Coordinates of C-alpha atoms in Angstrom, one line a residue:
X136 CA -27.1 0.8 -20.8
X137 CA -25.2 -1.3 -19.3
X138 CA -27.6 -3.2 -17.5
X139 CA -30.0 -3.1 -20.4
X140 CA -26.8 -5.0 -22.2
X141 CA -25.8 -7.3 -20.0
X142 CA -28.5 -7.7 -17.5
X143 CA -27.6 -9.5 -14.4
X144 CA -23.8 -9.2 -15.0
X145 CA -23.9 -5.9 -14.1
X146 CA -22.8 -5.0 -10.5
X147 CA -24.7 -2.3 -9.0
X148 CA -22.8 1.2 -9.3
X149 CA -21.9 3.0 -6.5
X150 CA -23.7 5.9 -4.8
X151 CA -22.9 9.8 -5.7
X152 CA -22.3 11.6 -2.7
X153 CA -24.2 14.7 -3.5
X154 CA -22.8 16.8 -1.0
X155 CA -19.6 18.7 -1.2
X156 CA -16.5 15.8 -0.3
X157 CA -14.3 15.9 2.1
X158 CA -11.1 14.1 1.8
X159 CA -12.3 10.6 3.7
X160 CA -15.2 10.6 1.7
X161 CA -13.8 11.2 -1.6
X162 CA -10.7 8.4 -0.8
X163 CA -13.9 6.0 0.0
X164 CA -16.0 6.7 -2.9
X165 CA -12.2 6.5 -5.4
X166 CA -12.1 2.7 -3.1
X167 CA -15.8 2.4 -4.2
X168 CA -15.3 2.5 -8.1
X169 CA -12.6 0.9 -8.1
X170 CA -14.0 -2.1 -6.4
X171 CA -16.5 -1.4 -9.7
X172 CA -14.6 -1.0 -11.9
X173 CA -12.1 -5.0 -10.8
X174 CA -15.8 -6.1 -10.9
X175 CA -17.0 -5.7 -14.2
X176 CA -13.7 -5.8 -15.9
X177 CA -14.2 -10.2 -15.0
X178 CA -16.3 -10.3 -18.6
X179 CA -14.1 -9.4 -21.4
X180 CA -17.7 -8.6 -23.2
X181 CA -18.7 -6.0 -20.5
X182 CA -15.1 -4.1 -21.1
X183 CA -14.6 -4.7 -24.7
X184 CA -18.4 -3.2 -25.5
X185 CA -18.6 0.5 -26.5
X186 CA -20.3 1.7 -23.6
X187 CA -18.4 0.2 -21.3
X188 CA -15.5 2.5 -23.0
X189 CA -17.7 5.6 -23.2
X190 CA -19.1 5.5 -20.1
X191 CA -15.9 4.7 -18.2
X192 CA -14.2 7.8 -20.6
X193 CA -16.7 9.8 -19.0
X194 CA -16.6 8.7 -15.4
X195 CA -12.6 9.2 -15.3
X196 CA -12.6 12.4 -16.9
X197 CA -15.3 13.7 -14.8
X198 CA -14.6 12.4 -11.3
X199 CA -10.9 14.4 -11.9
X200 CA -12.6 17.1 -14.0
X201 CA -10.1 16.9 -16.7
X202 CA -11.7 17.6 -20.2
X203 CA -10.4 16.3 -23.6
X204 CA -7.7 18.2 -24.5
X205 CA -4.3 17.6 -26.5
X206 CA -1.0 16.8 -23.7
X207 CA 2.4 15.5 -23.8
X208 CA 2.2 12.6 -22.4
X209 CA 5.7 10.3 -20.9
X210 CA 5.9 6.5 -21.0
X211 CA 9.2 5.4 -19.6
X212 CA 10.8 2.3 -20.8
X213 CA 13.2 -0.6 -18.3
X214 CA 16.4 1.5 -19.0
X215 CA 14.9 5.5 -17.6
X216 CA 14.6 6.3 -21.1
X217 CA 11.2 7.9 -22.4
X218 CA 9.1 8.6 -25.1
X219 CA 6.7 11.9 -25.2
X220 CA 4.2 11.4 -26.8
X221 CA 1.5 13.9 -28.3
X222 CA -2.2 12.9 -27.4
X223 CA -5.7 13.6 -26.1
X224 CA -6.8 13.1 -22.4
X225 CA -9.5 11.3 -23.6
X226 CA -7.0 8.9 -24.9
X227 CA -7.4 4.6 -23.3
X228 CA -3.9 2.5 -22.9
X229 CA -5.1 0.1 -25.2
X230 CA -4.3 3.3 -27.8
X231 CA -1.1 5.1 -26.2
X232 CA 0.4 0.9 -25.3
X233 CA -0.6 0.6 -29.3
X234 CA 0.9 3.9 -30.4
X235 CA 4.3 3.5 -28.4
X236 CA 4.8 -0.1 -29.5
X237 CA 4.3 1.1 -33.5
X238 CA 6.9 3.8 -32.9
X239 CA 9.1 1.9 -31.7
X240 CA 8.5 -0.7 -34.4
X241 CA 6.9 -3.7 -32.8
X242 CA 5.3 -6.0 -34.8
X243 CA 1.2 -5.6 -34.2
X244 CA 1.0 -8.6 -33.7
X245 CA 3.6 -8.6 -30.5
X246 CA 1.7 -5.9 -28.8
X247 CA -0.7 -8.4 -27.3
X248 CA 2.8 -9.5 -24.8
X249 CA 2.7 -6.2 -23.3
X250 CA 1.0 -3.4 -21.1
X251 CA 1.3 0.1 -19.6
X252 CA 2.0 0.0 -15.8
X253 CA 2.4 2.2 -13.3
X254 CA 5.2 2.3 -10.9
X255 CA 7.6 3.9 -8.7
X256 CA 11.0 4.1 -8.5
X257 CA 12.2 4.8 -4.5
X258 CA 15.3 6.8 -3.3
X259 CA 16.9 3.9 -2.7
X260 CA 17.0 2.3 -5.8
X261 CA 14.0 -0.3 -5.0
X262 CA 11.3 -0.4 -7.9
X263 CA 7.2 -0.8 -7.2
X264 CA 4.9 -1.9 -10.0
X265 CA 1.7 -0.2 -8.5
X266 CA -0.4 -1.5 -11.1
X267 CA -1.2 -3.0 -14.1
X268 CA -3.0 0.1 -16.6
X269 CA -6.6 -1.5 -18.2
X270 CA -6.9 -1.5 -21.5
X271 CA -10.3 1.0 -21.0
X272 CA -7.9 3.2 -18.4
X273 CA -7.7 6.7 -19.2
X274 CA -3.0 6.8 -18.2
X275 CA -3.6 11.0 -18.4
X276 CA -6.3 11.3 -16.3
X277 CA -4.8 8.3 -13.8
X278 CA -2.0 10.3 -13.6
X279 CA -2.9 13.5 -12.3
X280 CA -5.5 11.1 -9.9
X281 CA -1.9 9.5 -8.4
X282 CA 0.5 12.6 -8.1
X283 CA 1.2 12.3 -4.1
X284 CA 2.0 8.6 -5.7
X285 CA 4.8 10.2 -7.4
X286 CA 3.7 7.7 -10.2
X287 CA 5.3 7.0 -13.8
X288 CA 3.7 5.2 -16.9
X289 CA 5.8 2.1 -18.5
X290 CA 5.6 -0.4 -20.8
X291 CA 6.8 -3.8 -19.3
X292 CA 5.9 -7.3 -20.5
X293 CA 2.4 -9.1 -20.0
X294 CA 3.0 -12.6 -19.3
X295 CA 4.5 -15.2 -16.3
X296 CA 5.4 -17.5 -17.8
X297 CA 8.9 -16.9 -18.9
X298 CA 9.0 -19.8 -22.0
X299 CA 6.8 -16.7 -24.3
X300 CA 10.4 -15.1 -24.2
X301 CA 10.8 -17.4 -27.3
X302 CA 8.4 -15.6 -29.1
X303 CA 9.8 -12.1 -29.1
X304 CA 13.1 -13.3 -29.6
X305 CA 13.5 -12.6 -33.7
X306 CA 11.7 -8.8 -33.3
X307 CA 14.3 -6.2 -33.0
X308 CA 12.1 -4.0 -31.1
X309 CA 10.9 -6.7 -28.2
X310 CA 14.3 -7.9 -28.1
X311 CA 15.5 -4.4 -26.4
X312 CA 12.3 -4.6 -24.4
X313 CA 13.1 -8.0 -23.4
X314 CA 16.9 -6.7 -22.6
X315 CA 16.8 -3.8 -20.8
X316 CA 13.6 -5.4 -18.3
X317 CA 15.9 -8.0 -17.5
X318 CA 18.8 -5.4 -17.0
X319 CA 16.3 -3.0 -15.0
X320 CA 15.6 -6.1 -12.9
X321 CA 18.8 -7.6 -12.6
X322 CA 20.1 -3.9 -10.9
X323 CA 16.8 -4.0 -8.7
X324 CA 18.0 -7.4 -7.6
X325 CA 14.9 -9.2 -8.8
X326 CA 16.7 -11.8 -9.5
X327 CA 19.0 -14.4 -7.5
X328 CA 21.8 -15.0 -9.8
X329 CA 24.6 -16.9 -8.7
X330 CA 28.3 -15.2 -8.5
X331 CA 29.0 -17.3 -11.6
X332 CA 26.1 -16.2 -13.2
X333 CA 26.7 -12.5 -13.0
X334 CA 29.9 -13.0 -14.3
X335 CA 28.5 -14.3 -17.0
X336 CA 25.6 -11.9 -17.5
X337 CA 28.7 -8.9 -16.9
X338 CA 30.5 -10.5 -19.7
X339 CA 27.5 -10.9 -22.5
X340 CA 26.4 -7.1 -21.5
X341 CA 29.0 -5.6 -22.4
X342 CA 29.8 -7.5 -25.6
X343 CA 25.8 -6.3 -26.4
X344 CA 24.9 -9.7 -26.6
X345 CA 21.1 -9.5 -26.6
X346 CA 19.8 -12.9 -27.6
X347 CA 22.2 -15.2 -25.1
X348 CA 22.4 -12.4 -22.5
X349 CA 18.2 -13.3 -22.1
X350 CA 19.0 -17.6 -22.6
X351 CA 21.0 -17.7 -19.5
X352 CA 18.7 -14.9 -17.8
X353 CA 15.7 -17.3 -18.2
X354 CA 18.2 -20.3 -15.9
X355 CA 18.3 -17.7 -12.8
X356 CA 15.3 -17.7 -10.0
X357 CA 12.8 -15.5 -9.9
X358 CA 13.5 -14.3 -13.1
X359 CA 9.3 -13.3 -15.2
X360 CA 8.5 -12.8 -12.3
X361 CA 6.6 -9.6 -10.3
X362 CA 8.4 -8.9 -6.8
X363 CA 6.1 -6.9 -5.0
X364 CA 6.8 -4.5 -1.9
X365 CA 7.5 -6.3 1.5
X366 CA 4.1 -7.0 3.2
X367 CA 2.3 -8.6 6.1
X368 CA 1.1 -12.0 6.1
X369 CA -0.9 -14.9 8.3
X370 CA 0.6 -18.2 7.1
X371 CA 2.1 -20.1 8.9
X372 CA 0.6 -17.6 12.0
X373 CA -0.2 -14.1 12.0
X374 CA 1.8 -11.5 12.0
X375 CA 5.0 -12.8 9.7
X376 CA 6.5 -10.4 6.8
X377 CA 6.8 -11.7 3.6
X378 CA 8.7 -10.8 0.4
X379 CA 6.6 -11.8 -2.7
X380 CA 7.8 -12.9 -6.0
X381 CA 4.6 -14.2 -8.3
X382 CA 5.4 -15.7 -12.4
X383 CA 5.9 -19.4 -13.4
X384 CA 2.6 -20.5 -12.1
X385 CA 3.6 -19.9 -8.5
X386 CA 3.5 -17.4 -5.7
X387 CA 6.8 -17.3 -3.6
X388 CA 7.3 -16.1 -0.3
X389 CA 9.6 -15.4 1.8
X390 CA 8.6 -15.6 5.0
X391 CA 9.5 -13.6 8.0
X392 CA 8.6 -15.2 11.7
X393 CA 7.9 -13.4 14.5
X394 CA 10.7 -15.0 16.1
X395 CA 13.5 -13.8 12.9
X396 CA 13.4 -17.0 11.3
X397 CA 13.2 -17.4 7.7
X398 CA 11.2 -19.7 5.7
X399 CA 9.9 -19.7 2.2
X400 CA 7.4 -21.1 0.8
X401 CA 6.5 -21.8 -3.2
X402 CA 2.1 -21.5 -3.1
X403 CA 1.6 -23.2 -6.9
X404 CA -2.0 -21.8 -8.7
X405 CA -3.1 -25.6 -9.2
X406 CA -3.4 -25.7 -5.9
X407 CA -5.4 -22.5 -5.5
X408 CA -9.1 -22.8 -5.4
X409 CA -10.1 -19.1 -5.2
X410 CA -9.0 -15.4 -4.3
X411 CA -11.0 -12.7 -2.9
X412 CA -9.5 -8.4 -3.2
X413 CA -10.7 -6.9 0.6
X414 CA -10.9 -2.9 1.1
X415 CA -10.6 -3.3 5.0
X416 CA -10.6 0.3 5.5
X417 CA -8.6 3.5 6.6
X418 CA -5.7 2.2 9.8
X419 CA -6.3 3.3 12.7
X420 CA -3.9 6.0 12.4
X421 CA -5.8 8.0 9.9
X422 CA -3.4 6.7 7.2
X423 CA -3.8 4.6 3.5
X424 CA -7.1 2.4 2.9
X425 CA -5.9 -1.1 3.9
X426 CA -5.8 -4.2 1.0
X427 CA -5.9 -7.6 1.3
X428 CA -6.0 -10.4 -0.7
X429 CA -7.0 -13.8 0.2
X430 CA -6.4 -16.9 -1.3
X431 CA -8.1 -20.5 -0.6
X432 CA -5.4 -23.2 -0.9
X433 CA -5.0 -26.8 -1.1
X434 CA -2.2 -27.7 2.0
X435 CA -1.4 -31.0 2.6
X436 CA -4.8 -32.1 1.5
X437 CA -6.8 -29.4 3.6
X438 CA -8.1 -26.5 2.4
X439 CA -7.3 -23.4 4.4
X440 CA -7.8 -19.6 4.0
X441 CA -4.0 -18.0 3.3
X442 CA -4.6 -13.8 4.4
X443 CA -2.0 -11.6 2.3
X444 CA -2.4 -7.4 3.6
X445 CA -0.4 -5.4 0.7
X446 CA -1.6 -2.6 -1.4
X447 CA -0.5 -4.2 -4.3
X448 CA -3.5 -6.8 -3.8
X449 CA -5.4 -5.9 -7.1
X450 CA -1.4 -6.3 -9.4
X451 CA -1.7 -10.0 -7.3
X452 CA -5.2 -10.1 -8.9
X453 CA -4.2 -9.2 -12.1
X454 CA -1.4 -11.5 -12.3
X455 CA -3.6 -14.6 -10.3
X456 CA -5.5 -14.4 -13.4
X457 CA -2.9 -13.5 -15.7
X458 CA -1.0 -17.4 -14.6
X459 CA -4.9 -18.6 -15.2
X460 CA -5.0 -17.8 -18.8
X461 CA -1.7 -19.1 -19.7
X462 CA -2.6 -22.2 -18.5
X463 CA -6.0 -22.9 -20.0
X464 CA -4.1 -21.5 -23.9
X465 CA -1.1 -24.0 -23.5
X466 CA -3.5 -26.3 -22.4
X467 CA -6.1 -26.0 -24.9
X468 CA -3.5 -25.8 -27.6
X469 CA -2.2 -29.3 -26.1
X470 CA -5.8 -30.3 -26.8
X471 CA -6.1 -31.0 -22.9
X472 CA -7.7 -29.9 -20.4
X473 CA -6.5 -27.8 -16.9
X474 CA -7.7 -29.7 -14.0
X475 CA -7.0 -28.0 -10.7
X476 CA -7.5 -30.4 -8.2
X477 CA -9.6 -31.0 -5.9
X478 CA -11.0 -32.5 -2.5
X479 CA -11.6 -35.9 -2.1
X480 CA -15.3 -35.5 -2.0
X481 CA -15.6 -33.7 -4.6
X482 CA -14.4 -35.6 -6.9
X483 CA -17.6 -37.0 -8.0
X484 CA -19.2 -34.1 -8.5
X485 CA -20.5 -32.5 -11.3
X486 CA -18.5 -29.0 -9.3
X487 CA -15.6 -30.9 -9.4
X488 CA -14.3 -29.8 -13.3
X489 CA -12.5 -27.0 -14.0
X490 CA -13.9 -24.5 -17.0
X491 CA -14.8 -21.7 -15.0
X492 CA -13.4 -19.0 -12.1
X493 CA -14.6 -16.2 -10.9
X494 CA -13.1 -13.3 -8.7
X495 CA -14.8 -11.3 -5.7
X496 CA -13.6 -8.0 -4.9
X497 CA -15.0 -6.5 -1.6
X498 CA -15.4 -3.9 1.1
X499 CA -14.8 -4.6 4.1
X500 CA -14.6 -3.0 7.9
X501 CA -11.1 -3.0 9.1
X502 CA -11.5 -6.4 11.0
X503 CA -10.5 -9.7 9.3
X504 CA -13.6 -12.1 9.3
X505 CA -12.8 -15.6 8.0
X506 CA -15.1 -16.6 5.6
X507 CA -17.7 -19.9 5.3
X508 CA -18.5 -21.9 3.2
X509 CA -20.2 -19.4 0.8
X510 CA -16.8 -17.8 -0.1
X511 CA -15.7 -19.9 -2.7
X512 CA -15.9 -18.1 -5.8
X513 CA -14.9 -20.3 -8.3
X514 CA -14.9 -23.7 -9.3
X515 CA -15.3 -23.4 -13.0
X516 CA -13.3 -21.5 -15.7
X517 CA -13.4 -20.9 -19.1
X518 CA -11.3 -18.4 -20.8
X519 CA -13.1 -15.8 -22.2
X520 CA -14.4 -15.3 -18.6
X521 CA -10.9 -14.1 -17.9

């Protein structure tokens, strides 16, 4: 049905296994479906169609053998509290988000600034945001399939430009959500306030001055960013470890070199031309599948591919798309066209204006393959493509 409605815009669906599946086969099937899902969801016309939503509702329920029935679902807030909902197991994330936020008293026009996420609370106090929940995803079903990860479903703001906070300050519910998340990120060491700033924050928190608290915290490094778990990267050389913060139109990496030296690098979004997410297969010791995100970056006039090996590759990809979307909307509001710098050799070509970007998701063997010239994924971006 999707092919009939949208033609070649719909990629080929991954084949089924008709014999009893082993664990490795089930993992492979899950990876193939995730890859297919990511490719299909690049087209918003597809994801908002009734055919697509109905199709993936059935797919998720059939894959994990969960029938439609009533159930309880806990949605967590950043302060650790939760809202228990009486739901149908077939309810989509869009529906659950709307019900939860309306119950909290959030204005409907502000719902678009928030989203559902799967996250993990670690024993050492660290917080891991596993992934953003797609609007058409069934959170109850996804949680059942992720039991081994001990994930929780939570609400977080969903924008990468910290200045957008100002649009939410007049609504008590949205103010409370921002305040709770800000406190959480301070406690989890996502931010880097100075000693004086920390004292001021503690004073404002003690006096419950939420608006002033948020006004001050917006001045701090990495406020409004999403912090990824430590990962491996190949920049500036193979085998480096990195702490990654993504937000405010950059990927900020604190890189530890093999010599134990520390190098801080900021990859600006307007110098990034394309990116890819790839499955590299299981590790040699039989561990979990390895994911990578590689992006093509203009470093001092030369385009090069930079690779991050992280289980949060899809989350990072979502953040990149969100930042570009926000840039487009800001440029449109200002009556300007957003342009991403291209090499000198391409400035006079028809491909040099940026209106459309595409992202490629692929499955590969565990060995790295350097991209060729055909790996350029996008050169123009339109808001509707995001």
